[in-house]
């Protein structure tokens, strides 16, 4: 087995464990799956995974090192991410919805799916911890003598595929209880619970250091 194959296997195992660790991306997809439906949950999942690929491209291009080294760049992205999470959290907490507009026309449904795709991507891209994670974690699995940029992109692609597999499992797991979770009272409770989680993540992000 070549050094690259060994590195890919080791990275896949480590990244799989990290992917299954509960975090903001998981909370976002779970909330979408339980009360918004599978299509919007998939849209959020694809957005998150595209964000991972974008971070991989940033790190492969060397810009991730700037984020890791520059306190100003890190803080700017960190506060932007925290502000976005506060906005999402407050919007959910203050929501008084009784349903999710399942009878909306096709155009409205498409807009909703695009909205969740954008939320997933921005939630990932505006979290500098993902960039720091990629800068500090991915280079450990680049064997000596191999192209750093190409291997980094390959590792980010593996991470994105693992994320899609994990999100698929979450979406399928919510199907048996989806109908019960769409009751008006449950919808409002889930909105507030998810909004509170987002606010907690925003506070954690804003108060965190490198």
PDB file of C-alpha atoms in Angstrom:
ATOM      1  CA  UNK A   1       0.000   0.000   0.000  1.00  0.00           C
ATOM      2  CA  UNK A   2       1.402   3.384  -1.040  1.00  0.00           C
ATOM      3  CA  UNK A   3       1.919   6.261   1.426  1.00  0.00           C
ATOM      4  CA  UNK A   4      -0.917   8.164  -0.261  1.00  0.00           C
ATOM      5  CA  UNK A   5      -3.345   5.254   0.141  1.00  0.00           C
ATOM      6  CA  UNK A   6      -2.382   4.922   3.797  1.00  0.00           C
ATOM      7  CA  UNK A   7      -2.949   8.641   4.326  1.00  0.00           C
ATOM      8  CA  UNK A   8      -6.338   8.554   2.595  1.00  0.00           C
ATOM      9  CA  UNK A   9      -7.509   5.638   4.746  1.00  0.00           C
ATOM     10  CA  UNK A  10      -6.321   7.307   7.945  1.00  0.00           C
ATOM     11  CA  UNK A  11      -7.931  10.606   6.972  1.00  0.00           C
ATOM     12  CA  UNK A  12     -11.221   8.942   6.030  1.00  0.00           C
ATOM     13  CA  UNK A  13     -11.478   7.243   9.431  1.00  0.00           C
ATOM     14  CA  UNK A  14     -10.589  10.411  11.344  1.00  0.00           C
ATOM     15  CA  UNK A  15     -12.848  12.638   9.241  1.00  0.00           C
ATOM     16  CA  UNK A  16     -15.763  10.197   9.581  1.00  0.00           C
ATOM     17  CA  UNK A  17     -15.585  10.430  13.366  1.00  0.00           C
ATOM     18  CA  UNK A  18     -15.416  14.218  13.232  1.00  0.00           C
ATOM     19  CA  UNK A  19     -18.303  14.387  10.754  1.00  0.00           C
ATOM     20  CA  UNK A  20     -20.541  12.451  13.135  1.00  0.00           C
ATOM     21  CA  UNK A  21     -19.668  14.725  16.057  1.00  0.00           C
ATOM     22  CA  UNK A  22     -22.744  16.940  16.655  1.00  0.00           C
ATOM     23  CA  UNK A  23     -22.224  20.532  15.549  1.00  0.00           C
ATOM     24  CA  UNK A  24     -23.895  23.463  13.887  1.00  0.00           C
ATOM     25  CA  UNK A  25     -24.098  21.840  10.443  1.00  0.00           C
ATOM     26  CA  UNK A  26     -25.783  18.782  11.936  1.00  0.00           C
ATOM     27  CA  UNK A  27     -28.264  20.959  13.828  1.00  0.00           C
ATOM     28  CA  UNK A  28     -29.127  22.869  10.662  1.00  0.00           C
ATOM     29  CA  UNK A  29     -29.723  19.750   8.555  1.00  0.00           C
ATOM     30  CA  UNK A  30     -31.654  17.973  11.319  1.00  0.00           C
ATOM     31  CA  UNK A  31     -33.971  20.928  11.756  1.00  0.00           C
ATOM     32  CA  UNK A  32     -34.583  21.126   8.015  1.00  0.00           C
ATOM     33  CA  UNK A  33     -35.191  17.376   7.762  1.00  0.00           C
ATOM     34  CA  UNK A  34     -37.624  17.125  10.651  1.00  0.00           C
ATOM     35  CA  UNK A  35     -39.889  20.057   9.864  1.00  0.00           C
ATOM     36  CA  UNK A  36     -39.068  21.385   6.386  1.00  0.00           C
ATOM     37  CA  UNK A  37     -38.885  18.134   4.461  1.00  0.00           C
ATOM     38  CA  UNK A  38     -36.279  16.014   2.750  1.00  0.00           C
ATOM     39  CA  UNK A  39     -35.744  18.241  -0.283  1.00  0.00           C
ATOM     40  CA  UNK A  40     -34.854  21.286   1.785  1.00  0.00           C
ATOM     41  CA  UNK A  41     -32.705  19.180   4.090  1.00  0.00           C
ATOM     42  CA  UNK A  42     -30.806  17.914   1.042  1.00  0.00           C
ATOM     43  CA  UNK A  43     -30.425  21.486  -0.165  1.00  0.00           C
ATOM     44  CA  UNK A  44     -28.917  22.487   3.197  1.00  0.00           C
ATOM     45  CA  UNK A  45     -26.647  19.422   3.100  1.00  0.00           C
ATOM     46  CA  UNK A  46     -25.360  20.285  -0.360  1.00  0.00           C
ATOM     47  CA  UNK A  47     -24.718  23.857   0.766  1.00  0.00           C
ATOM     48  CA  UNK A  48     -22.692  22.684   3.765  1.00  0.00           C
ATOM     49  CA  UNK A  49     -20.635  20.299   1.638  1.00  0.00           C
ATOM     50  CA  UNK A  50     -19.998  22.936  -1.015  1.00  0.00           C
ATOM     51  CA  UNK A  51     -18.738  25.151   1.809  1.00  0.00           C
ATOM     52  CA  UNK A  52     -16.289  22.402   2.787  1.00  0.00           C
ATOM     53  CA  UNK A  53     -15.030  22.193  -0.788  1.00  0.00           C
ATOM     54  CA  UNK A  54     -14.635  25.972  -0.887  1.00  0.00           C
ATOM     55  CA  UNK A  55     -12.604  25.910   2.333  1.00  0.00           C
ATOM     56  CA  UNK A  56     -10.486  23.123   0.849  1.00  0.00           C
ATOM     57  CA  UNK A  57      -9.796  25.288  -2.206  1.00  0.00           C
ATOM     58  CA  UNK A  58      -8.897  28.243   0.028  1.00  0.00           C
ATOM     59  CA  UNK A  59      -6.447  26.156   2.047  1.00  0.00           C
ATOM     60  CA  UNK A  60      -5.016  24.535  -1.088  1.00  0.00           C
ATOM     61  CA  UNK A  61      -4.385  28.003  -2.493  1.00  0.00           C
ATOM     62  CA  UNK A  62      -2.519  29.053   0.639  1.00  0.00           C
ATOM     63  CA  UNK A  63      -5.074  31.614   1.780  1.00  0.00           C
ATOM     64  CA  UNK A  64      -6.000  29.484   4.771  1.00  0.00           C
ATOM     65  CA  UNK A  65      -2.557  30.147   6.214  1.00  0.00           C
ATOM     66  CA  UNK A  66      -3.412  33.854   6.254  1.00  0.00           C
ATOM     67  CA  UNK A  67      -6.545  33.125   8.232  1.00  0.00           C
ATOM     68  CA  UNK A  68      -4.572  31.064  10.725  1.00  0.00           C
ATOM     69  CA  UNK A  69      -1.836  33.692  11.073  1.00  0.00           C
ATOM     70  CA  UNK A  70      -3.798  36.954  10.905  1.00  0.00           C
ATOM     71  CA  UNK A  71      -5.745  37.880  14.028  1.00  0.00           C
ATOM     72  CA  UNK A  72      -7.595  40.611  12.137  1.00  0.00           C
ATOM     73  CA  UNK A  73      -8.729  38.308   9.314  1.00  0.00           C
ATOM     74  CA  UNK A  74      -9.810  35.670  11.798  1.00  0.00           C
ATOM     75  CA  UNK A  75     -11.809  38.149  13.889  1.00  0.00           C
ATOM     76  CA  UNK A  76     -13.532  39.682  10.877  1.00  0.00           C
ATOM     77  CA  UNK A  77     -14.744  36.305   9.639  1.00  0.00           C
ATOM     78  CA  UNK A  78     -15.578  35.151  13.151  1.00  0.00           C
ATOM     79  CA  UNK A  79     -17.792  38.132  13.939  1.00  0.00           C
ATOM     80  CA  UNK A  80     -19.473  37.958  10.539  1.00  0.00           C
ATOM     81  CA  UNK A  81     -20.293  34.317  11.205  1.00  0.00           C
ATOM     82  CA  UNK A  82     -21.560  35.062  14.717  1.00  0.00           C
ATOM     83  CA  UNK A  83     -23.765  37.890  13.412  1.00  0.00           C
ATOM     84  CA  UNK A  84     -25.240  35.597  10.767  1.00  0.00           C
ATOM     85  CA  UNK A  85     -26.031  32.936  13.381  1.00  0.00           C
ATOM     86  CA  UNK A  86     -27.653  35.542  15.643  1.00  0.00           C
ATOM     87  CA  UNK A  87     -29.821  36.675  12.739  1.00  0.00           C
ATOM     88  CA  UNK A  88     -30.884  33.095  11.966  1.00  0.00           C
ATOM     89  CA  UNK A  89     -31.467  32.299  15.639  1.00  0.00           C
ATOM     90  CA  UNK A  90     -33.606  35.354  16.375  1.00  0.00           C
ATOM     91  CA  UNK A  91     -35.603  34.819  13.189  1.00  0.00           C
ATOM     92  CA  UNK A  92     -36.481  31.303  14.320  1.00  0.00           C
ATOM     93  CA  UNK A  93     -37.204  32.244  17.950  1.00  0.00           C
ATOM     94  CA  UNK A  94     -39.523  35.092  16.945  1.00  0.00           C
ATOM     95  CA  UNK A  95     -41.274  33.014  14.292  1.00  0.00           C
ATOM     96  CA  UNK A  96     -44.964  32.289  14.877  1.00  0.00           C
ATOM     97  CA  UNK A  97     -45.451  29.810  12.055  1.00  0.00           C
ATOM     98  CA  UNK A  98     -48.020  27.014  12.256  1.00  0.00           C
ATOM     99  CA  UNK A  99     -46.909  25.262   9.060  1.00  0.00           C
ATOM    100  CA  UNK A 100     -44.237  25.328   6.398  1.00  0.00           C
ATOM    101  CA  UNK A 101     -46.303  26.228   3.365  1.00  0.00           C
ATOM    102  CA  UNK A 102     -46.394  22.761   1.878  1.00  0.00           C
ATOM    103  CA  UNK A 103     -49.135  23.917  -0.490  1.00  0.00           C
ATOM    104  CA  UNK A 104     -47.007  26.710  -1.934  1.00  0.00           C
ATOM    105  CA  UNK A 105     -46.557  26.859  -5.720  1.00  0.00           C
ATOM    106  CA  UNK A 106     -43.537  25.273  -7.377  1.00  0.00           C
ATOM    107  CA  UNK A 107     -41.684  28.581  -7.595  1.00  0.00           C
ATOM    108  CA  UNK A 108     -42.029  29.133  -3.848  1.00  0.00           C
ATOM    109  CA  UNK A 109     -40.781  25.637  -3.149  1.00  0.00           C
ATOM    110  CA  UNK A 110     -37.784  26.175  -5.390  1.00  0.00           C
ATOM    111  CA  UNK A 111     -37.030  29.453  -3.628  1.00  0.00           C
ATOM    112  CA  UNK A 112     -37.252  27.648  -0.287  1.00  0.00           C
ATOM    113  CA  UNK A 113     -34.790  24.994  -1.376  1.00  0.00           C
ATOM    114  CA  UNK A 114     -32.400  27.630  -2.677  1.00  0.00           C
ATOM    115  CA  UNK A 115     -32.739  29.458   0.655  1.00  0.00           C
ATOM    116  CA  UNK A 116     -31.739  26.353   2.585  1.00  0.00           C
ATOM    117  CA  UNK A 117     -28.869  25.656   0.219  1.00  0.00           C
ATOM    118  CA  UNK A 118     -27.618  29.183   0.817  1.00  0.00           C
ATOM    119  CA  UNK A 119     -28.043  28.835   4.578  1.00  0.00           C
ATOM    120  CA  UNK A 120     -26.035  25.637   4.629  1.00  0.00           C
ATOM    121  CA  UNK A 121     -23.236  27.136   2.568  1.00  0.00           C
ATOM    122  CA  UNK A 122     -23.048  30.427   4.499  1.00  0.00           C
ATOM    123  CA  UNK A 123     -23.195  28.665   7.863  1.00  0.00           C
ATOM    124  CA  UNK A 124     -20.112  26.711   6.833  1.00  0.00           C
ATOM    125  CA  UNK A 125     -18.224  29.487   5.035  1.00  0.00           C
ATOM    126  CA  UNK A 126     -18.722  32.033   7.827  1.00  0.00           C
ATOM    127  CA  UNK A 127     -17.289  29.694  10.437  1.00  0.00           C
ATOM    128  CA  UNK A 128     -13.532  30.359  10.624  1.00  0.00           C
ATOM    129  CA  UNK A 129     -13.101  27.262  12.767  1.00  0.00           C
ATOM    130  CA  UNK A 130     -13.649  25.191   9.629  1.00  0.00           C
ATOM    131  CA  UNK A 131     -10.791  27.038   7.933  1.00  0.00           C
ATOM    132  CA  UNK A 132      -8.526  26.642  10.943  1.00  0.00           C
ATOM    133  CA  UNK A 133      -9.461  22.966  11.122  1.00  0.00           C
ATOM    134  CA  UNK A 134      -8.520  22.465   7.480  1.00  0.00           C
ATOM    135  CA  UNK A 135      -5.260  24.398   7.850  1.00  0.00           C
ATOM    136  CA  UNK A 136      -4.178  22.399  10.900  1.00  0.00           C
ATOM    137  CA  UNK A 137      -5.652  18.977  10.066  1.00  0.00           C
ATOM    138  CA  UNK A 138      -5.417  18.352   6.329  1.00  0.00           C
ATOM    139  CA  UNK A 139      -1.636  18.911   5.909  1.00  0.00           C
ATOM    140  CA  UNK A 140      -0.988  16.061   8.340  1.00  0.00           C
ATOM    141  CA  UNK A 141      -2.342  13.648   5.712  1.00  0.00           C
ATOM    142  CA  UNK A 142      -0.330  14.931   2.745  1.00  0.00           C
ATOM    143  CA  UNK A 143       2.507  12.436   2.210  1.00  0.00           C
ATOM    144  CA  UNK A 144       5.984  13.861   1.527  1.00  0.00           C
ATOM    145  CA  UNK A 145       6.656  14.393  -2.139  1.00  0.00           C
ATOM    146  CA  UNK A 146       3.013  14.678  -3.150  1.00  0.00           C
ATOM    147  CA  UNK A 147       1.378  17.794  -4.594  1.00  0.00           C
ATOM    148  CA  UNK A 148       0.047  19.665  -1.568  1.00  0.00           C
ATOM    149  CA  UNK A 149      -2.721  21.564  -3.373  1.00  0.00           C
ATOM    150  CA  UNK A 150      -4.075  18.538  -5.261  1.00  0.00           C
ATOM    151  CA  UNK A 151      -3.963  16.287  -2.204  1.00  0.00           C
ATOM    152  CA  UNK A 152      -5.637  18.923  -0.040  1.00  0.00           C
ATOM    153  CA  UNK A 153      -8.482  19.231  -2.543  1.00  0.00           C
ATOM    154  CA  UNK A 154      -8.798  15.436  -2.611  1.00  0.00           C
ATOM    155  CA  UNK A 155      -9.036  15.323   1.186  1.00  0.00           C
ATOM    156  CA  UNK A 156     -11.649  18.094   1.196  1.00  0.00           C
ATOM    157  CA  UNK A 157     -13.631  16.136  -1.393  1.00  0.00           C
ATOM    158  CA  UNK A 158     -13.543  13.038   0.813  1.00  0.00           C
ATOM    159  CA  UNK A 159     -14.719  15.114   3.761  1.00  0.00           C
ATOM    160  CA  UNK A 160     -17.600  16.511   1.686  1.00  0.00           C
ATOM    161  CA  UNK A 161     -18.657  13.016   0.571  1.00  0.00           C
ATOM    162  CA  UNK A 162     -18.574  11.793   4.164  1.00  0.00           C
ATOM    163  CA  UNK A 163     -20.728  14.753   5.105  1.00  0.00           C
ATOM    164  CA  UNK A 164     -23.279  13.897   2.416  1.00  0.00           C
ATOM    165  CA  UNK A 165     -23.415  10.282   3.607  1.00  0.00           C
ATOM    166  CA  UNK A 166     -23.922  11.380   7.219  1.00  0.00           C
ATOM    167  CA  UNK A 167     -26.600  13.899   6.308  1.00  0.00           C
ATOM    168  CA  UNK A 168     -28.373  11.263   4.198  1.00  0.00           C
ATOM    169  CA  UNK A 169     -28.502   8.986   7.247  1.00  0.00           C
ATOM    170  CA  UNK A 170     -29.921  11.824   9.356  1.00  0.00           C
ATOM    171  CA  UNK A 171     -32.549  12.716   6.751  1.00  0.00           C
ATOM    172  CA  UNK A 172     -33.678   9.084   6.405  1.00  0.00           C
ATOM    173  CA  UNK A 173     -33.794   8.670  10.190  1.00  0.00           C
ATOM    174  CA  UNK A 174     -36.253  11.556  10.574  1.00  0.00           C
ATOM    175  CA  UNK A 175     -38.813  10.228   8.072  1.00  0.00           C
ATOM    176  CA  UNK A 176     -40.753   8.022  10.533  1.00  0.00           C
ATOM    177  CA  UNK A 177     -41.376  10.979  12.876  1.00  0.00           C
ATOM    178  CA  UNK A 178     -41.598  13.789  10.329  1.00  0.00           C
ATOM    179  CA  UNK A 179     -45.423  13.923  10.292  1.00  0.00           C
ATOM    180  CA  UNK A 180     -45.645  14.252  14.083  1.00  0.00           C
ATOM    181  CA  UNK A 181     -42.961  16.920  14.100  1.00  0.00           C
ATOM    182  CA  UNK A 182     -44.942  19.065  11.666  1.00  0.00           C
ATOM    183  CA  UNK A 183     -47.741  19.799  14.136  1.00  0.00           C
ATOM    184  CA  UNK A 184     -48.143  23.565  14.739  1.00  0.00           C
ATOM    185  CA  UNK A 185     -47.129  23.441  18.410  1.00  0.00           C
ATOM    186  CA  UNK A 186     -44.155  21.209  17.641  1.00  0.00           C
ATOM    187  CA  UNK A 187     -43.084  23.472  14.786  1.00  0.00           C
ATOM    188  CA  UNK A 188     -42.986  26.502  17.068  1.00  0.00           C
ATOM    189  CA  UNK A 189     -41.081  24.567  19.736  1.00  0.00           C
ATOM    190  CA  UNK A 190     -38.529  23.328  17.203  1.00  0.00           C
ATOM    191  CA  UNK A 191     -38.093  26.816  15.789  1.00  0.00           C
ATOM    192  CA  UNK A 192     -37.310  28.188  19.238  1.00  0.00           C
ATOM    193  CA  UNK A 193     -35.087  25.267  20.213  1.00  0.00           C
ATOM    194  CA  UNK A 194     -33.078  25.492  16.985  1.00  0.00           C
ATOM    195  CA  UNK A 195     -32.891  29.279  17.260  1.00  0.00           C
ATOM    196  CA  UNK A 196     -31.513  28.943  20.786  1.00  0.00           C
ATOM    197  CA  UNK A 197     -28.892  26.457  19.558  1.00  0.00           C
ATOM    198  CA  UNK A 198     -27.851  28.941  16.859  1.00  0.00           C
ATOM    199  CA  UNK A 199     -27.538  31.735  19.442  1.00  0.00           C
ATOM    200  CA  UNK A 200     -25.394  29.512  21.658  1.00  0.00           C
ATOM    201  CA  UNK A 201     -23.135  28.667  18.729  1.00  0.00           C
ATOM    202  CA  UNK A 202     -22.950  32.384  17.874  1.00  0.00           C
ATOM    203  CA  UNK A 203     -21.840  33.208  21.418  1.00  0.00           C
ATOM    204  CA  UNK A 204     -19.314  30.386  21.408  1.00  0.00           C
ATOM    205  CA  UNK A 205     -17.930  31.542  18.066  1.00  0.00           C
ATOM    206  CA  UNK A 206     -17.754  35.224  19.043  1.00  0.00           C
ATOM    207  CA  UNK A 207     -15.984  34.454  22.330  1.00  0.00           C
ATOM    208  CA  UNK A 208     -13.599  31.856  20.931  1.00  0.00           C
ATOM    209  CA  UNK A 209      -9.921  32.315  20.226  1.00  0.00           C
ATOM    210  CA  UNK A 210      -7.597  30.620  17.744  1.00  0.00           C
TER     211      UNK A 210
END
